[in-house]
Coordinates of C-alpha atoms in Angstrom, one line a residue:
M121 CA -48.0 31.4 41.8
I122 CA -51.0 32.4 44.1
Q123 CA -49.5 33.2 47.6
V124 CA -51.9 32.6 50.6
P125 CA -51.4 33.2 54.5
P126 CA -50.2 30.3 56.3
Y127 CA -53.2 28.8 58.2
T128 CA -53.6 25.9 60.8
F129 CA -56.3 23.3 61.3
T130 CA -57.8 21.3 64.4
H131 CA -59.8 18.6 64.8
C132 CA -63.4 18.8 66.1
T133 CA -64.5 16.5 68.7
T134 CA -68.4 16.1 68.2
E135 CA -69.8 12.7 67.0
R136 CA -71.6 14.5 64.2
E137 CA -68.6 16.6 63.1
K138 CA -66.3 13.5 63.3
K139 CA -68.5 11.6 60.9
R140 CA -68.5 14.3 58.5
G141 CA -64.9 14.6 58.5
V142 CA -64.7 18.3 60.2
F143 CA -62.1 20.6 60.4
C144 CA -62.0 24.3 62.0
R145 CA -60.1 26.9 60.8
R146 CA -59.1 29.7 63.2
R147 CA -61.4 32.3 63.9
G148 CA -61.3 35.5 61.6
I149 CA -61.5 33.7 58.4
F150 CA -63.6 30.6 58.7
D151 CA -65.5 29.2 61.6
E152 CA -66.1 25.8 60.2
M153 CA -65.1 23.9 57.2
T154 CA -66.1 20.2 56.4
V155 CA -64.7 17.7 54.1
Y156 CA -68.2 16.9 53.4
D157 CA -68.9 20.6 52.6
I158 CA -65.9 20.6 50.3
I159 CA -67.4 17.4 48.6
D160 CA -70.8 18.9 48.3
G161 CA -69.5 22.0 46.6
K162 CA -68.0 20.5 44.4
K163 CA -70.8 18.2 43.4
R164 CA -72.8 21.0 42.9
G165 CA -70.3 22.7 40.2
Q166 CA -69.0 25.3 42.5
E167 CA -65.6 26.6 42.1
L168 CA -63.9 25.6 45.4
R169 CA -61.9 28.6 47.5
E170 CA -58.0 28.2 47.7
E171 CA -58.7 27.4 51.6
Q172 CA -61.1 24.6 50.9
I173 CA -58.4 22.7 48.6
R174 CA -55.8 22.9 50.8
A175 CA -58.0 21.9 53.5
F176 CA -59.0 18.6 51.6
V177 CA -55.4 17.9 50.6
R178 CA -54.3 18.1 54.2
A179 CA -57.0 15.9 55.2
V180 CA -56.1 13.2 52.7
T181 CA -52.4 13.6 54.1
D182 CA -53.2 13.3 57.6
G183 CA -55.8 10.5 57.3
S184 CA -58.9 12.4 58.4
A185 CA -60.5 12.0 55.1
S186 CA -61.7 8.6 54.6
D187 CA -61.3 6.6 51.5
A188 CA -65.0 6.8 50.8
Q189 CA -64.7 10.7 51.0
I190 CA -61.7 10.7 48.6
A191 CA -63.6 8.7 46.3
A192 CA -66.7 11.0 46.4
F193 CA -64.2 14.1 45.8
C194 CA -62.7 12.6 43.0
M195 CA -65.8 11.6 41.2
A196 CA -67.3 14.8 41.7
V197 CA -64.1 16.5 40.2
L198 CA -64.6 13.9 37.3
L199 CA -68.1 14.8 36.6
R200 CA -67.7 18.7 37.3
G201 CA -64.6 19.5 36.5
M202 CA -62.1 22.1 37.7
T203 CA -61.1 25.6 36.7
D204 CA -57.2 26.1 35.8
R205 CA -56.8 28.1 39.4
E206 CA -58.5 25.1 41.0
C207 CA -56.2 22.7 39.3
F208 CA -53.0 24.8 40.1
I209 CA -53.7 25.0 43.8
L210 CA -54.8 21.6 44.0
T211 CA -51.3 20.5 42.4
D212 CA -49.4 22.9 44.8
A213 CA -51.3 21.7 47.7
M214 CA -50.2 17.9 46.8
A215 CA -46.8 19.0 45.9
K216 CA -46.4 20.4 49.4
S217 CA -47.9 17.6 51.2
G218 CA -44.6 15.8 51.6
Q219 CA -41.0 16.4 51.3
V220 CA -40.2 19.2 48.6
T221 CA -36.6 18.6 47.2
P222 CA -34.9 22.3 46.9
R223 CA -32.8 23.5 44.0
P224 CA -29.4 22.0 45.1
Q225 CA -26.2 23.4 44.1
I226 CA -25.9 21.8 40.7
T227 CA -24.2 23.5 37.9
G228 CA -26.1 24.2 34.9
V229 CA -29.8 23.5 33.6
C230 CA -31.7 20.7 35.2
A231 CA -34.2 19.0 32.7
D232 CA -36.8 16.5 33.2
K233 CA -39.1 14.5 30.8
H234 CA -42.5 13.0 32.0
S235 CA -44.6 10.5 29.5
T236 CA -48.3 9.7 30.6
G237 CA -47.4 6.2 29.7
G238 CA -47.6 4.0 26.6
V239 CA -46.4 0.6 25.1
S240 CA -42.7 0.2 24.2
D241 CA -42.1 3.8 25.2
S242 CA -38.3 3.6 26.5
T243 CA -37.5 7.3 25.6
T244 CA -36.4 8.3 29.1
L245 CA -33.3 5.9 28.8
I246 CA -32.4 7.5 25.4
L247 CA -33.0 10.8 26.2
V248 CA -31.1 11.3 29.7
P249 CA -27.7 10.0 28.2
V250 CA -27.9 12.0 25.0
L251 CA -28.9 15.3 27.1
C252 CA -26.1 14.6 29.6
C253 CA -23.6 14.8 26.5
L254 CA -25.1 17.9 25.7
G255 CA -24.4 19.7 28.8
V256 CA -28.0 19.6 30.2
R257 CA -28.3 17.9 33.6
C258 CA -30.9 15.2 33.8
A259 CA -32.4 14.8 37.2
K260 CA -35.0 12.1 36.2
Y261 CA -37.2 10.9 38.6
S262 CA -39.3 8.0 37.2
G263 CA -41.9 5.4 38.4
R264 CA -42.7 1.7 37.8
G265 CA -44.9 0.1 35.2
L266 CA -48.8 -0.8 36.3
G267 CA -51.2 -2.4 34.1
H268 CA -50.2 -2.5 30.4
T269 CA -48.0 0.6 30.6
G270 CA -44.2 -0.1 31.2
G271 CA -42.3 1.8 33.9
T272 CA -38.8 3.2 33.6
L273 CA -37.6 1.9 36.9
D274 CA -38.4 -1.7 36.0
K275 CA -36.7 -1.2 32.8
L276 CA -33.6 0.3 34.3
E277 CA -33.5 -2.7 36.7
S278 CA -32.9 -4.9 33.9
F279 CA -29.0 -4.1 34.4
P280 CA -27.8 -6.7 36.9
R281 CA -27.5 -5.2 40.5
L282 CA -28.7 -1.5 39.5
S283 CA -30.2 0.5 42.2
V284 CA -32.9 3.1 41.6
E285 CA -33.4 3.9 45.5
L286 CA -30.9 6.6 45.8
T287 CA -30.8 9.0 48.9
P288 CA -31.6 12.7 47.8
E289 CA -27.6 13.3 48.5
A290 CA -26.6 10.6 46.3
F291 CA -28.9 11.5 43.6
E292 CA -27.7 15.2 43.6
R293 CA -24.0 14.0 43.6
Q294 CA -24.4 11.8 40.8
V295 CA -26.2 14.4 38.7
E296 CA -23.2 17.1 39.4
K297 CA -20.6 14.5 38.8
I298 CA -21.7 12.8 35.8
G299 CA -24.6 14.9 34.4
G300 CA -27.7 12.7 35.0
A301 CA -29.4 10.1 37.4
I302 CA -32.6 8.2 37.4
A303 CA -34.1 6.9 40.5
G304 CA -37.4 6.6 42.2
Q305 CA -39.0 9.6 44.4
T306 CA -39.1 8.7 48.3
K307 CA -42.0 7.6 50.2
D308 CA -42.3 11.0 51.6
T309 CA -42.8 12.7 48.2
V310 CA -46.5 13.8 47.3
P311 CA -48.0 11.4 49.7
A312 CA -51.4 13.3 49.1
D313 CA -51.2 11.9 45.6
K314 CA -50.1 8.3 46.5
R315 CA -53.5 8.1 48.6
M316 CA -55.5 9.9 46.0
Y317 CA -54.2 7.7 43.0
A318 CA -54.8 4.5 44.8
V319 CA -58.4 5.4 45.6
R320 CA -58.8 6.7 41.9
D321 CA -57.6 3.4 40.8
V322 CA -60.4 1.3 41.9
T323 CA -63.3 3.9 41.5
A324 CA -63.1 4.7 37.7
T325 CA -61.7 8.4 38.4
V326 CA -58.2 7.5 36.8
D327 CA -59.6 9.4 33.3
S328 CA -60.2 12.9 35.0
I329 CA -58.2 15.4 33.2
P330 CA -57.7 17.6 36.4
L331 CA -56.8 14.8 38.8
I332 CA -54.2 13.5 36.0
A333 CA -52.9 16.9 35.8
S334 CA -52.7 17.8 39.5
S335 CA -51.0 14.1 40.1
V336 CA -48.1 14.5 37.4
M337 CA -47.4 18.1 38.0
S338 CA -47.4 17.7 41.7
K339 CA -44.4 15.1 41.4
K340 CA -42.7 17.5 39.1
L341 CA -43.3 20.4 41.4
A342 CA -42.1 18.4 44.2
S343 CA -38.7 17.9 42.3
F344 CA -36.0 20.6 41.2
A345 CA -36.2 20.3 37.3
D346 CA -35.7 23.6 35.6
V347 CA -37.1 22.5 32.6
I348 CA -40.0 20.2 31.9
L349 CA -40.9 18.5 28.9
L350 CA -44.4 16.2 29.2
D351 CA -45.1 13.6 26.5
V352 CA -48.9 13.4 26.6
K353 CA -49.8 10.0 24.5
C354 CA -53.1 9.3 23.0
G355 CA -54.5 6.6 21.0
D356 CA -55.2 2.7 21.6
G357 CA -52.5 2.2 24.3
A358 CA -52.9 5.4 26.1
F359 CA -55.2 6.8 28.9
M360 CA -56.1 9.8 26.4
R361 CA -57.9 8.0 23.5
S362 CA -58.1 11.1 21.3
P363 CA -55.7 13.8 20.2
E364 CA -58.1 16.5 21.4
E365 CA -58.4 15.1 24.9
A366 CA -54.8 14.7 25.2
E367 CA -54.2 18.1 24.2
K368 CA -56.7 19.6 26.9
L369 CA -54.5 17.5 29.4
A370 CA -51.4 19.0 28.0
R371 CA -52.2 22.6 28.0
L372 CA -53.3 22.5 31.4
M373 CA -50.1 20.8 32.6
V374 CA -48.0 23.5 30.9
S375 CA -50.1 26.2 32.5
I376 CA -49.6 24.6 36.0
G377 CA -45.8 24.3 35.3
S378 CA -45.2 27.8 34.1
A379 CA -47.5 29.3 36.8
A380 CA -45.0 27.5 39.1
G381 CA -41.9 29.2 37.7
R382 CA -40.8 26.1 35.7
K383 CA -40.1 26.3 31.7
T384 CA -42.5 23.9 30.7
C385 CA -43.7 22.4 27.4
A386 CA -45.5 19.4 25.9
A387 CA -46.0 17.0 22.8
V388 CA -49.2 15.2 22.1
T389 CA -48.0 11.8 20.3
R390 CA -49.2 8.7 18.9
M391 CA -49.8 5.5 20.8
D392 CA -51.9 3.6 18.6
S393 CA -49.3 1.1 18.1
P394 CA -46.2 0.4 20.3
L395 CA -43.5 3.1 19.8
G396 CA -40.5 0.6 19.8
D397 CA -40.3 -2.9 18.3
N398 CA -39.8 -4.6 21.6
I399 CA -42.1 -4.9 24.5
G400 CA -40.8 -6.2 27.8
C401 CA -38.2 -5.1 30.4
N402 CA -34.9 -6.8 29.1
A403 CA -36.3 -6.3 25.4
E404 CA -36.7 -2.7 25.6
V405 CA -33.5 -2.3 27.1
R406 CA -31.7 -4.1 24.3
E407 CA -33.6 -1.7 21.8
V408 CA -32.7 1.4 24.0
I409 CA -28.7 0.1 23.3
Q410 CA -29.4 -0.5 19.5
V411 CA -31.1 3.0 19.2
L412 CA -27.8 4.3 20.8
R413 CA -25.9 2.5 18.4
G414 CA -27.8 4.0 15.3
K415 CA -31.1 2.1 15.0
Q416 CA -33.6 4.3 13.4
N417 CA -37.2 3.9 14.1
D418 CA -40.5 5.7 15.7
L419 CA -38.5 5.2 19.2
A420 CA -35.3 6.7 17.8
E421 CA -37.2 9.9 16.1
L422 CA -39.2 10.7 19.0
S423 CA -36.4 10.4 21.5
L424 CA -34.2 12.6 19.4
Y425 CA -37.2 14.9 18.8
H426 CA -37.7 15.4 22.7
C427 CA -33.9 15.9 23.2
G428 CA -34.2 18.6 20.5
K429 CA -37.0 20.5 22.3
L430 CA -35.4 20.3 26.0
A431 CA -31.9 21.1 24.8
S432 CA -33.1 24.1 22.7
L433 CA -35.0 25.4 26.1
A434 CA -32.3 24.4 28.5
L435 CA -29.2 25.7 26.5
G436 CA -30.9 28.8 24.5
I437 CA -30.1 27.4 21.2
S438 CA -32.2 26.5 18.1
E439 CA -34.0 23.4 18.0
E440 CA -32.2 22.4 14.8
E441 CA -28.6 23.0 16.5
A442 CA -30.1 20.9 19.6
R443 CA -31.3 18.4 17.3
R444 CA -27.8 18.1 15.4
R445 CA -25.8 17.9 18.6
A446 CA -28.2 15.0 19.9
E447 CA -27.6 13.0 16.6
D448 CA -23.7 13.7 16.8
A449 CA -23.9 12.3 20.3
V450 CA -25.5 8.9 19.1
R451 CA -23.4 8.9 16.0
S452 CA -20.2 9.4 18.1
G453 CA -21.0 6.4 20.6
A454 CA -20.6 9.2 23.2
A455 CA -24.3 8.8 24.3
L456 CA -23.8 4.9 24.7
K457 CA -20.8 5.4 26.8
K458 CA -22.6 8.0 29.2
L459 CA -25.3 5.0 29.6
A460 CA -22.6 2.9 30.9
Q461 CA -21.6 5.5 32.9
I462 CA -25.0 6.1 34.6
V463 CA -25.4 2.3 34.9
R464 CA -21.9 1.9 37.1
A465 CA -22.7 4.7 39.0
Q466 CA -25.9 3.4 40.1
G467 CA -24.1 0.0 41.1
G468 CA -25.2 -1.9 37.8
D469 CA -23.3 -4.0 35.6
E470 CA -22.1 -2.0 32.7
R471 CA -21.0 -4.8 30.5
A472 CA -24.7 -5.1 30.0
V473 CA -24.6 -2.3 27.9
Y474 CA -22.1 -4.2 25.4
D475 CA -23.1 -7.6 25.9
E476 CA -27.0 -8.4 25.4
T477 CA -26.4 -11.8 26.7
L478 CA -26.4 -10.3 30.0
L479 CA -29.8 -9.1 29.2
P480 CA -31.5 -12.7 28.4
L481 CA -34.9 -13.2 26.9
A482 CA -37.0 -16.0 28.3
A483 CA -36.3 -19.7 27.2
Q484 CA -39.4 -20.3 25.3
K485 CA -40.6 -18.6 21.8
E486 CA -43.6 -18.5 19.7
T487 CA -43.8 -16.9 16.4
V488 CA -47.2 -15.3 15.4
R489 CA -47.8 -15.2 11.8
A490 CA -50.4 -13.0 9.6
A491 CA -53.7 -14.7 9.0
Q492 CA -54.0 -13.1 5.5
S493 CA -52.5 -10.6 3.2
G494 CA -53.3 -7.0 3.8
Y495 CA -51.9 -3.7 5.5
L496 CA -51.0 -4.3 8.9
H497 CA -52.6 -2.8 12.1
V498 CA -51.3 -3.4 15.5
S499 CA -52.9 -2.5 18.9
A500 CA -50.5 -1.5 21.5
L501 CA -53.3 -1.8 24.4
A502 CA -53.5 -5.8 23.3
L503 CA -49.9 -6.1 23.4
G504 CA -49.0 -4.3 26.4
K505 CA -52.0 -6.3 28.1
A506 CA -50.5 -9.5 26.8
C507 CA -46.6 -8.9 28.2
C508 CA -48.2 -7.9 31.6
A509 CA -50.3 -11.3 31.3
L510 CA -47.0 -13.0 30.5
G511 CA -45.3 -11.6 34.0
G512 CA -43.8 -8.5 32.4
G513 CA -46.1 -5.9 34.0
R514 CA -48.1 -5.9 36.9
Q515 CA -51.8 -5.8 37.7
R516 CA -51.1 -4.8 41.5
A517 CA -48.5 -2.3 42.8
E518 CA -46.9 -5.3 45.0
D519 CA -46.7 -7.7 41.8
A520 CA -43.1 -9.0 40.9
I521 CA -41.5 -8.5 37.4
D522 CA -40.4 -11.2 35.0
H523 CA -37.7 -9.1 33.2
T524 CA -37.2 -11.9 30.5
V525 CA -40.4 -12.1 28.9
G526 CA -41.3 -9.9 25.9
I527 CA -42.5 -9.5 22.6
L528 CA -40.6 -8.6 19.6
L529 CA -42.2 -7.3 16.6
L530 CA -41.0 -8.2 13.0
R531 CA -43.3 -6.0 11.1
R532 CA -44.5 -2.4 11.9
A533 CA -48.0 -1.1 11.5
G534 CA -48.7 0.4 8.2
E535 CA -46.6 -2.3 6.5
F536 CA -48.0 -4.6 3.8
V537 CA -47.6 -8.2 4.9
K538 CA -48.4 -11.5 3.1
E539 CA -50.5 -14.3 4.7
G540 CA -48.2 -16.6 6.8
E541 CA -45.5 -13.9 7.3
P542 CA -43.6 -13.8 10.5
L543 CA -45.1 -10.9 12.5
A544 CA -43.8 -11.2 16.1
D545 CA -41.8 -13.5 18.4
I546 CA -43.3 -14.0 21.7
Y547 CA -40.8 -14.9 24.8
Y548 CA -42.1 -16.5 27.9
N549 CA -41.5 -19.0 30.8
R550 CA -44.7 -20.2 31.3
E551 CA -47.3 -20.8 28.8
N552 CA -50.3 -18.4 29.0
A553 CA -53.2 -18.8 26.6
E554 CA -54.8 -15.7 27.3
A555 CA -51.7 -14.0 26.7
L556 CA -51.1 -15.7 23.7
A557 CA -54.5 -15.0 22.3
L558 CA -54.2 -11.2 23.2
V559 CA -50.9 -11.1 21.0
R560 CA -52.5 -13.2 18.2
G561 CA -55.6 -10.6 18.3
A562 CA -53.3 -7.5 18.5
F563 CA -52.9 -7.9 14.8
R564 CA -55.1 -7.3 12.0
E565 CA -54.7 -7.4 8.2
E566 CA -57.0 -4.9 6.3
E567 CA -57.1 -3.7 2.7
T568 CA -56.2 0.1 3.6
F569 CA -54.1 1.9 6.4
E570 CA -54.3 5.4 7.2
P571 CA -50.8 6.6 8.7
K572 CA -51.1 9.2 11.6
P573 CA -48.2 11.6 12.7
L574 CA -46.0 10.6 15.3
V575 CA -46.1 14.1 16.9
Y576 CA -49.7 15.8 16.8
R577 CA -49.0 19.0 18.4
F578 CA -46.3 20.8 20.6
I579 CA -47.4 23.3 23.1
G580 CA -44.9 25.8 24.5
E581 CA -45.6 28.2 27.3
E582 CA -46.5 30.8 25.0
D583 CA -49.5 28.8 23.5
S584 CA -50.9 26.8 26.5
N585 CA -53.8 28.9 26.9
A586 CA -54.5 29.4 23.0

């Protein structure tokens, strides 16, 4: 990790300086540094110095930098890029912009998994209880859904009365007592990222690889996980459309984590069609429970793949042995019991783990059928947008979620279907012509189908810079 001497900033007072967002660093190192000059340097393609990056993040955090300046900086980074060194410094500065959770006195190795977002990706709710059964501590900080991608916290709240707002002390106690916890990070965690992301979201700068990497990894470094696995999605339903772009992002994030002293790895995985068979909060939690009871599909396979990789790193055992233990935890029913234990510990109704009627689906149902015979192609993006339009997702952060709406896939991408055959059931409370049209348009029947691998590439610390 790059170490720098402490420094301080004071606001300058002239009107010209105020307009340009000026900071003065103590004499002897820099006489004057402005947010304007930092933006201008990056606009010209310059590699920013460490003190410039840290000054900018401080300005974002304390409000000295305007939204317009943040937008200009983000656009300059998107167009000009950043070196790995710049990305690490930006990540480190963002992680330290708020509360950093120190490593508590929890016995054993703490693991964390992060997905860059997809459709019907409920791997966290499977992975956490399985890893707990293997003796790996899971201190999982998760987020909410936005747009077509679902959020782990929203899905977890499908369990009646469950709370994802745990104090740091309660979070640590739960991890120590039962092996795992899933909660949201506090408002004091990485405030610089929260402000920068809000600006990126409305200025077409979300898809910058350096900014994605620093956003994701700043939150990981602000927590206390010893081992981190990053699931970098690519395809129709992901932010990264190609495996090549996803691999660039994965390598950068692994290098940042490794530079910070965390065991970090990444998997580049497919997100052209939904990962699971169910889309929507209650529907996806139902499928999580089915997988923990032995259901086999891509969701189950990727969850066990991640378990094998993380347990191997955390416990120092072979991936084959780690995978075998993970499968045993599912087969024996231990992982399902552990999920119920986590739900109960966070105030939820554990009966819902064993009784799916406590995870109800919306009252109205419509079935989508194949327009013609052929090999089925399924758009993850269209189905994610459709679920959001039905009320199962958010267009804005303040939107409420309808946990009961959802889409249940009856056939998978690549299967041959006949004209008129049922493809999916849509559950909704209010008819929405746009959403129903999106679901119908998500399916295409064609003469051929070219299968793609579930996992394109695994990247460990040893090859992050290869």
